[in-house]
PDB file of C-alpha atoms in Angstrom:
ATOM      1  CA  GLY A  89      80.951 194.980 129.772  1.00  0.00           C
ATOM      2  CA  ILE A  90      84.438 195.884 128.699  1.00  0.00           C
ATOM      3  CA  GLN A  91      86.628 197.479 131.374  1.00  0.00           C
ATOM      4  CA  VAL A  92      88.984 200.364 130.609  1.00  0.00           C
ATOM      5  CA  GLU A  93      91.732 201.370 133.026  1.00  0.00           C
ATOM      6  CA  GLN A  94      94.026 204.325 132.567  1.00  0.00           C
ATOM      7  CA  SER A  95      97.264 205.096 134.329  1.00  0.00           C
ATOM      8  CA  PRO A  96      98.552 207.112 135.951  1.00  0.00           C
ATOM      9  CA  PRO A  97      95.452 208.868 137.280  1.00  0.00           C
ATOM     10  CA  ASP A  98      97.386 212.099 137.798  1.00  0.00           C
ATOM     11  CA  LEU A  99     100.599 213.416 136.323  1.00  0.00           C
ATOM     12  CA  ILE A 100     102.505 216.644 136.849  1.00  0.00           C
ATOM     13  CA  LEU A 101     105.223 217.567 134.356  1.00  0.00           C
ATOM     14  CA  GLN A 102     107.531 220.448 133.835  1.00  0.00           C
ATOM     15  CA  GLU A 103     107.260 222.109 130.447  1.00  0.00           C
ATOM     16  CA  GLY A 104     109.471 220.371 127.921  1.00  0.00           C
ATOM     17  CA  ALA A 105     109.267 216.940 129.541  1.00  0.00           C
ATOM     18  CA  ASN A 106     107.996 213.797 127.814  1.00  0.00           C
ATOM     19  CA  SER A 107     105.303 211.479 129.137  1.00  0.00           C
ATOM     20  CA  THR A 108     103.553 208.201 128.404  1.00  0.00           C
ATOM     21  CA  LEU A 109      99.927 207.546 129.284  1.00  0.00           C
ATOM     22  CA  ARG A 110      98.576 204.023 129.314  1.00  0.00           C
ATOM     23  CA  CYS A 111      95.170 202.512 128.604  1.00  0.00           C
ATOM     24  CA  ASN A 112      94.436 198.863 129.396  1.00  0.00           C
ATOM     25  CA  PHE A 113      91.251 197.158 128.269  1.00  0.00           C
ATOM     26  CA  SER A 114      89.719 193.843 129.192  1.00  0.00           C
ATOM     27  CA  ASP A 115      88.504 192.481 125.852  1.00  0.00           C
ATOM     28  CA  SER A 116      89.264 192.614 122.149  1.00  0.00           C
ATOM     29  CA  VAL A 117      88.401 195.930 120.562  1.00  0.00           C
ATOM     30  CA  ASN A 118      87.511 197.118 117.083  1.00  0.00           C
ATOM     31  CA  ASN A 119      87.570 200.790 117.972  1.00  0.00           C
ATOM     32  CA  LEU A 120      89.892 202.756 120.257  1.00  0.00           C
ATOM     33  CA  GLN A 121      90.110 206.510 120.488  1.00  0.00           C
ATOM     34  CA  TRP A 122      92.073 209.007 122.565  1.00  0.00           C
ATOM     35  CA  PHE A 123      90.543 212.306 123.625  1.00  0.00           C
ATOM     36  CA  HIS A 124      91.833 215.417 125.385  1.00  0.00           C
ATOM     37  CA  GLN A 125      89.567 217.483 127.621  1.00  0.00           C
ATOM     38  CA  ASN A 126      90.955 220.959 128.273  1.00  0.00           C
ATOM     39  CA  PRO A 127      90.509 222.737 131.623  1.00  0.00           C
ATOM     40  CA  TRP A 128      87.359 224.443 130.261  1.00  0.00           C
ATOM     41  CA  GLY A 129      85.679 221.116 129.535  1.00  0.00           C
ATOM     42  CA  GLN A 130      86.093 220.928 125.755  1.00  0.00           C
ATOM     43  CA  LEU A 131      86.763 217.381 124.517  1.00  0.00           C
ATOM     44  CA  ILE A 132      88.826 216.939 121.367  1.00  0.00           C
ATOM     45  CA  ASN A 133      89.348 213.697 119.496  1.00  0.00           C
ATOM     46  CA  LEU A 134      93.097 213.054 119.197  1.00  0.00           C
ATOM     47  CA  PHE A 135      93.408 209.644 117.572  1.00  0.00           C
ATOM     48  CA  TYR A 136      91.363 206.796 116.198  1.00  0.00           C
ATOM     49  CA  ILE A 137      93.752 203.902 116.709  1.00  0.00           C
ATOM     50  CA  PRO A 138      92.357 200.364 117.103  1.00  0.00           C
ATOM     51  CA  SER A 139      95.821 199.019 116.206  1.00  0.00           C
ATOM     52  CA  GLY A 140      99.235 200.202 115.109  1.00  0.00           C
ATOM     53  CA  THR A 141     100.925 203.557 115.554  1.00  0.00           C
ATOM     54  CA  LYS A 142      99.985 207.087 114.563  1.00  0.00           C
ATOM     55  CA  GLN A 143     101.662 210.437 115.025  1.00  0.00           C
ATOM     56  CA  ASN A 144     100.309 213.965 115.006  1.00  0.00           C
ATOM     57  CA  GLY A 145     102.902 216.607 115.826  1.00  0.00           C
ATOM     58  CA  ARG A 146     104.181 216.126 119.366  1.00  0.00           C
ATOM     59  CA  LEU A 147     101.608 213.438 120.072  1.00  0.00           C
ATOM     60  CA  SER A 148     101.743 209.826 119.041  1.00  0.00           C
ATOM     61  CA  ALA A 149      99.791 206.724 119.969  1.00  0.00           C
ATOM     62  CA  THR A 150     100.381 203.013 119.766  1.00  0.00           C
ATOM     63  CA  THR A 151      97.843 200.249 120.273  1.00  0.00           C
ATOM     64  CA  VAL A 152      98.878 196.633 120.752  1.00  0.00           C
ATOM     65  CA  ALA A 153      95.505 195.017 120.360  1.00  0.00           C
ATOM     66  CA  THR A 154      96.730 191.472 121.014  1.00  0.00           C
ATOM     67  CA  GLU A 155      98.024 192.568 124.428  1.00  0.00           C
ATOM     68  CA  ARG A 156      95.031 194.819 125.123  1.00  0.00           C
ATOM     69  CA  TYR A 157      96.719 198.132 125.731  1.00  0.00           C
ATOM     70  CA  SER A 158      97.302 201.473 124.127  1.00  0.00           C
ATOM     71  CA  LEU A 159      99.874 204.169 124.862  1.00  0.00           C
ATOM     72  CA  LEU A 160      99.715 207.894 124.260  1.00  0.00           C
ATOM     73  CA  TYR A 161     103.065 209.690 124.062  1.00  0.00           C
ATOM     74  CA  ILE A 162     103.408 213.403 124.626  1.00  0.00           C
ATOM     75  CA  SER A 163     106.787 214.874 123.766  1.00  0.00           C
ATOM     76  CA  SER A 164     108.149 218.306 124.695  1.00  0.00           C
ATOM     77  CA  SER A 165     105.034 219.021 126.754  1.00  0.00           C
ATOM     78  CA  GLN A 166     103.537 222.499 126.823  1.00  0.00           C
ATOM     79  CA  THR A 167     101.180 224.138 129.301  1.00  0.00           C
ATOM     80  CA  THR A 168      98.427 223.876 126.704  1.00  0.00           C
ATOM     81  CA  ASP A 169      98.680 220.085 126.996  1.00  0.00           C
ATOM     82  CA  SER A 170      97.171 220.311 130.482  1.00  0.00           C
ATOM     83  CA  GLY A 171      93.796 218.682 130.989  1.00  0.00           C
ATOM     84  CA  VAL A 172      92.417 215.168 131.121  1.00  0.00           C
ATOM     85  CA  TYR A 173      93.248 212.491 128.583  1.00  0.00           C
ATOM     86  CA  PHE A 174      90.639 209.807 127.992  1.00  0.00           C
ATOM     87  CA  CYS A 175      90.868 206.507 126.248  1.00  0.00           C
ATOM     88  CA  ALA A 176      87.611 205.086 124.867  1.00  0.00           C
ATOM     89  CA  VAL A 177      87.038 201.653 123.392  1.00  0.00           C
ATOM     90  CA  GLU A 178      84.352 199.719 121.600  1.00  0.00           C
ATOM     91  CA  GLY A 179      84.609 195.980 121.807  1.00  0.00           C
ATOM     92  CA  GLY A 180      83.508 192.765 123.429  1.00  0.00           C
ATOM     93  CA  THR A 181      79.733 192.468 123.307  1.00  0.00           C
ATOM     94  CA  ALA A 182      79.041 196.185 123.594  1.00  0.00           C
ATOM     95  CA  SER A 183      78.252 198.432 120.648  1.00  0.00           C
ATOM     96  CA  LYS A 184      79.056 201.668 122.422  1.00  0.00           C
ATOM     97  CA  LEU A 185      82.223 203.543 123.289  1.00  0.00           C
ATOM     98  CA  THR A 186      83.286 202.941 126.891  1.00  0.00           C
ATOM     99  CA  PHE A 187      85.456 205.662 128.387  1.00  0.00           C
ATOM    100  CA  GLY A 188      88.183 205.208 130.957  1.00  0.00           C
ATOM    101  CA  THR A 189      88.451 207.416 134.039  1.00  0.00           C
ATOM    102  CA  GLY A 190      91.189 209.467 132.442  1.00  0.00           C
ATOM    103  CA  THR A 191      94.665 210.739 133.244  1.00  0.00           C
ATOM    104  CA  ARG A 192      94.767 214.279 134.574  1.00  0.00           C
ATOM    105  CA  LEU A 193      97.893 216.038 133.295  1.00  0.00           C
ATOM    106  CA  GLN A 194      99.235 219.310 134.611  1.00  0.00           C
ATOM    107  CA  VAL A 195     102.151 220.906 132.808  1.00  0.00           C
ATOM    108  CA  THR A 196     103.942 223.598 134.797  1.00  0.00           C
ATOM    109  CA  LEU A 197     106.409 226.291 133.741  1.00  0.00           C
TER     110      LEU A 197
ATOM    111  CA  GLU B 105      83.878 226.384 118.233  1.00  0.00           C
ATOM    112  CA  THR B 106      84.025 222.760 117.206  1.00  0.00           C
ATOM    113  CA  GLY B 107      80.914 222.707 115.027  1.00  0.00           C
ATOM    114  CA  VAL B 108      78.716 221.339 117.808  1.00  0.00           C
ATOM    115  CA  THR B 109      76.950 224.061 119.783  1.00  0.00           C
ATOM    116  CA  GLN B 110      75.320 223.494 123.150  1.00  0.00           C
ATOM    117  CA  THR B 111      73.060 225.892 125.003  1.00  0.00           C
ATOM    118  CA  PRO B 112      72.887 227.008 127.671  1.00  0.00           C
ATOM    119  CA  ARG B 113      76.485 226.798 128.929  1.00  0.00           C
ATOM    120  CA  HIS B 114      75.349 226.932 132.539  1.00  0.00           C
ATOM    121  CA  LEU B 115      72.008 226.072 134.118  1.00  0.00           C
ATOM    122  CA  VAL B 116      70.798 226.156 137.706  1.00  0.00           C
ATOM    123  CA  MET B 117      67.407 224.600 138.298  1.00  0.00           C
ATOM    124  CA  GLY B 118      65.236 223.592 141.194  1.00  0.00           C
ATOM    125  CA  MET B 119      64.063 220.029 141.636  1.00  0.00           C
ATOM    126  CA  THR B 120      60.543 220.905 140.510  1.00  0.00           C
ATOM    127  CA  ASN B 121      61.561 222.826 137.389  1.00  0.00           C
ATOM    128  CA  LYS B 122      61.359 221.733 133.784  1.00  0.00           C
ATOM    129  CA  LYS B 123      64.160 222.783 131.452  1.00  0.00           C
ATOM    130  CA  SER B 124      65.701 221.675 128.168  1.00  0.00           C
ATOM    131  CA  LEU B 125      69.253 221.423 126.911  1.00  0.00           C
ATOM    132  CA  LYS B 126      69.866 222.052 123.230  1.00  0.00           C
ATOM    133  CA  CYS B 127      72.531 220.715 120.903  1.00  0.00           C
ATOM    134  CA  GLU B 128      73.037 221.726 117.280  1.00  0.00           C
ATOM    135  CA  GLN B 129      75.476 220.484 114.648  1.00  0.00           C
ATOM    136  CA  HIS B 130      75.923 221.514 111.034  1.00  0.00           C
ATOM    137  CA  LEU B 131      78.715 219.092 110.220  1.00  0.00           C
ATOM    138  CA  GLY B 132      76.509 216.762 108.210  1.00  0.00           C
ATOM    139  CA  HIS B 133      76.921 214.053 110.818  1.00  0.00           C
ATOM    140  CA  ASN B 134      74.451 211.200 111.089  1.00  0.00           C
ATOM    141  CA  ALA B 135      74.779 210.296 114.771  1.00  0.00           C
ATOM    142  CA  MET B 136      74.275 212.401 117.900  1.00  0.00           C
ATOM    143  CA  TYR B 137      74.867 211.577 121.542  1.00  0.00           C
ATOM    144  CA  TRP B 138      74.212 212.772 125.077  1.00  0.00           C
ATOM    145  CA  TYR B 139      76.861 212.043 127.713  1.00  0.00           C
ATOM    146  CA  LYS B 140      76.902 212.812 131.430  1.00  0.00           C
ATOM    147  CA  GLN B 141      80.194 213.675 133.109  1.00  0.00           C
ATOM    148  CA  SER B 142      80.246 213.667 136.907  1.00  0.00           C
ATOM    149  CA  ALA B 143      83.255 214.381 139.069  1.00  0.00           C
ATOM    150  CA  LYS B 144      85.668 211.457 139.400  1.00  0.00           C
ATOM    151  CA  LYS B 145      83.593 209.230 137.086  1.00  0.00           C
ATOM    152  CA  PRO B 146      84.039 208.140 133.476  1.00  0.00           C
ATOM    153  CA  LEU B 147      81.854 209.715 130.844  1.00  0.00           C
ATOM    154  CA  GLU B 148      78.494 207.967 130.886  1.00  0.00           C
ATOM    155  CA  LEU B 149      76.642 207.461 127.634  1.00  0.00           C
ATOM    156  CA  MET B 150      72.988 208.405 128.017  1.00  0.00           C
ATOM    157  CA  PHE B 151      71.462 208.337 124.537  1.00  0.00           C
ATOM    158  CA  VAL B 152      72.508 207.713 120.954  1.00  0.00           C
ATOM    159  CA  TYR B 153      70.569 208.746 117.872  1.00  0.00           C
ATOM    160  CA  SER B 154      71.469 207.546 114.403  1.00  0.00           C
ATOM    161  CA  LEU B 155      69.621 209.144 111.492  1.00  0.00           C
ATOM    162  CA  GLU B 156      67.135 210.527 114.012  1.00  0.00           C
ATOM    163  CA  GLU B 157      66.301 207.099 115.430  1.00  0.00           C
ATOM    164  CA  ARG B 158      67.230 206.308 119.014  1.00  0.00           C
ATOM    165  CA  VAL B 159      69.626 203.345 118.951  1.00  0.00           C
ATOM    166  CA  GLU B 160      70.874 203.347 122.540  1.00  0.00           C
ATOM    167  CA  ASN B 161      69.170 204.189 125.781  1.00  0.00           C
ATOM    168  CA  ASN B 162      71.615 203.406 128.512  1.00  0.00           C
ATOM    169  CA  SER B 163      69.205 202.765 131.404  1.00  0.00           C
ATOM    170  CA  VAL B 164      68.664 206.456 131.979  1.00  0.00           C
ATOM    171  CA  PRO B 165      65.960 207.561 134.446  1.00  0.00           C
ATOM    172  CA  SER B 166      62.748 208.796 132.849  1.00  0.00           C
ATOM    173  CA  ARG B 167      63.279 212.285 134.282  1.00  0.00           C
ATOM    174  CA  PHE B 168      65.653 212.686 131.306  1.00  0.00           C
ATOM    175  CA  SER B 169      63.818 212.692 127.989  1.00  0.00           C
ATOM    176  CA  PRO B 170      65.684 213.069 124.679  1.00  0.00           C
ATOM    177  CA  GLU B 171      64.288 214.432 121.452  1.00  0.00           C
ATOM    178  CA  CYS B 172      65.881 214.419 118.007  1.00  0.00           C
ATOM    179  CA  PRO B 173      63.598 216.296 115.587  1.00  0.00           C
ATOM    180  CA  ASN B 174      66.133 216.183 112.732  1.00  0.00           C
ATOM    181  CA  SER B 175      69.719 215.161 112.114  1.00  0.00           C
ATOM    182  CA  SER B 176      71.064 218.581 113.148  1.00  0.00           C
ATOM    183  CA  HIS B 177      69.312 219.052 116.484  1.00  0.00           C
ATOM    184  CA  LEU B 178      69.176 217.139 119.723  1.00  0.00           C
ATOM    185  CA  PHE B 179      67.411 218.094 122.930  1.00  0.00           C
ATOM    186  CA  LEU B 180      67.484 216.756 126.455  1.00  0.00           C
ATOM    187  CA  HIS B 181      64.329 217.592 128.385  1.00  0.00           C
ATOM    188  CA  LEU B 182      64.735 217.656 132.144  1.00  0.00           C
ATOM    189  CA  HIS B 183      62.053 217.444 134.835  1.00  0.00           C
ATOM    190  CA  THR B 184      61.969 216.741 138.555  1.00  0.00           C
ATOM    191  CA  LEU B 185      65.724 216.257 138.722  1.00  0.00           C
ATOM    192  CA  GLN B 186      67.677 215.314 141.828  1.00  0.00           C
ATOM    193  CA  PRO B 187      70.789 217.009 143.234  1.00  0.00           C
ATOM    194  CA  GLU B 188      72.875 213.987 142.144  1.00  0.00           C
ATOM    195  CA  ASP B 189      71.979 214.849 138.542  1.00  0.00           C
ATOM    196  CA  SER B 190      74.235 217.877 138.796  1.00  0.00           C
ATOM    197  CA  ALA B 191      76.990 217.308 136.233  1.00  0.00           C
ATOM    198  CA  LEU B 192      78.447 218.423 132.921  1.00  0.00           C
ATOM    199  CA  TYR B 193      76.185 217.267 130.079  1.00  0.00           C
ATOM    200  CA  LEU B 194      78.016 216.819 126.823  1.00  0.00           C
ATOM    201  CA  CYS B 195      76.570 216.494 123.357  1.00  0.00           C
ATOM    202  CA  ALA B 196      78.557 214.943 120.525  1.00  0.00           C
ATOM    203  CA  SER B 197      78.032 214.096 116.903  1.00  0.00           C
ATOM    204  CA  SER B 198      79.809 211.802 114.475  1.00  0.00           C
ATOM    205  CA  GLN B 199      79.601 210.837 110.835  1.00  0.00           C
ATOM    206  CA  TRP B 200      78.882 207.218 111.788  1.00  0.00           C
ATOM    207  CA  VAL B 201      78.011 205.731 115.160  1.00  0.00           C
ATOM    208  CA  ASN B 202      81.090 205.591 117.409  1.00  0.00           C
ATOM    209  CA  TYR B 203      83.524 207.022 114.830  1.00  0.00           C
ATOM    210  CA  GLY B 204      84.965 210.503 114.550  1.00  0.00           C
ATOM    211  CA  TYR B 205      83.351 212.284 117.466  1.00  0.00           C
ATOM    212  CA  THR B 206      83.009 216.026 117.702  1.00  0.00           C
ATOM    213  CA  PHE B 207      81.965 217.212 121.162  1.00  0.00           C
ATOM    214  CA  GLY B 208      80.204 220.381 122.165  1.00  0.00           C
ATOM    215  CA  SER B 209      81.439 222.520 125.058  1.00  0.00           C
ATOM    216  CA  GLY B 210      78.849 221.114 127.439  1.00  0.00           C
ATOM    217  CA  THR B 211      76.152 222.433 129.762  1.00  0.00           C
ATOM    218  CA  ARG B 212      77.141 222.673 133.414  1.00  0.00           C
ATOM    219  CA  LEU B 213      73.937 221.740 135.267  1.00  0.00           C
ATOM    220  CA  THR B 214      73.387 222.382 138.953  1.00  0.00           C
ATOM    221  CA  VAL B 215      70.238 221.058 140.612  1.00  0.00           C
ATOM    222  CA  VAL B 216      69.332 222.807 143.868  1.00  0.00           C
TER     223      VAL B 216
END
């Protein structure tokens, strides 16, 4: 099946800093989504972005499908951004979303 | 609240018990899912229902038994679980399969 790798696995930022999270995938995709899981376990869908660039407030995402990667940008980070960010893809021969192992982000004061 | 409600939030059960997890959505979504989240592992898809029909069964042991009586409700029946089944069990729904997920808050299951 399709492989999804996220980097870095862990990231600690000071409030106000910017960061870039990366998602690499091993096959062509027709569906790519970014999720945020807060420290209490709630998962929220951030972006549906199989290609191109989208922005939502301080967050933006870019997927370069031909090169099989996606980036999630967080600007002016806040403590509420802490949690785990997951990339999930649907592609190759599979008809299900495959999740990466996530990037755990901690934003400190 | 996201619109997907899971109960209970926490569950401790013995290996010989039988229990059920419940998931409810009133978003008008057509697809519902069960995921398992264990420490240090990616989310694992367990079951997918589309319009109340099971469309994916991801090689899940038979001690987990799903039930989808209507498009708003999804259950996961548990029996004779093992300690390694301890995990966060997440329910999600979406308008169409694999698009526009809304997750519930999960049930933290501990098997003793």
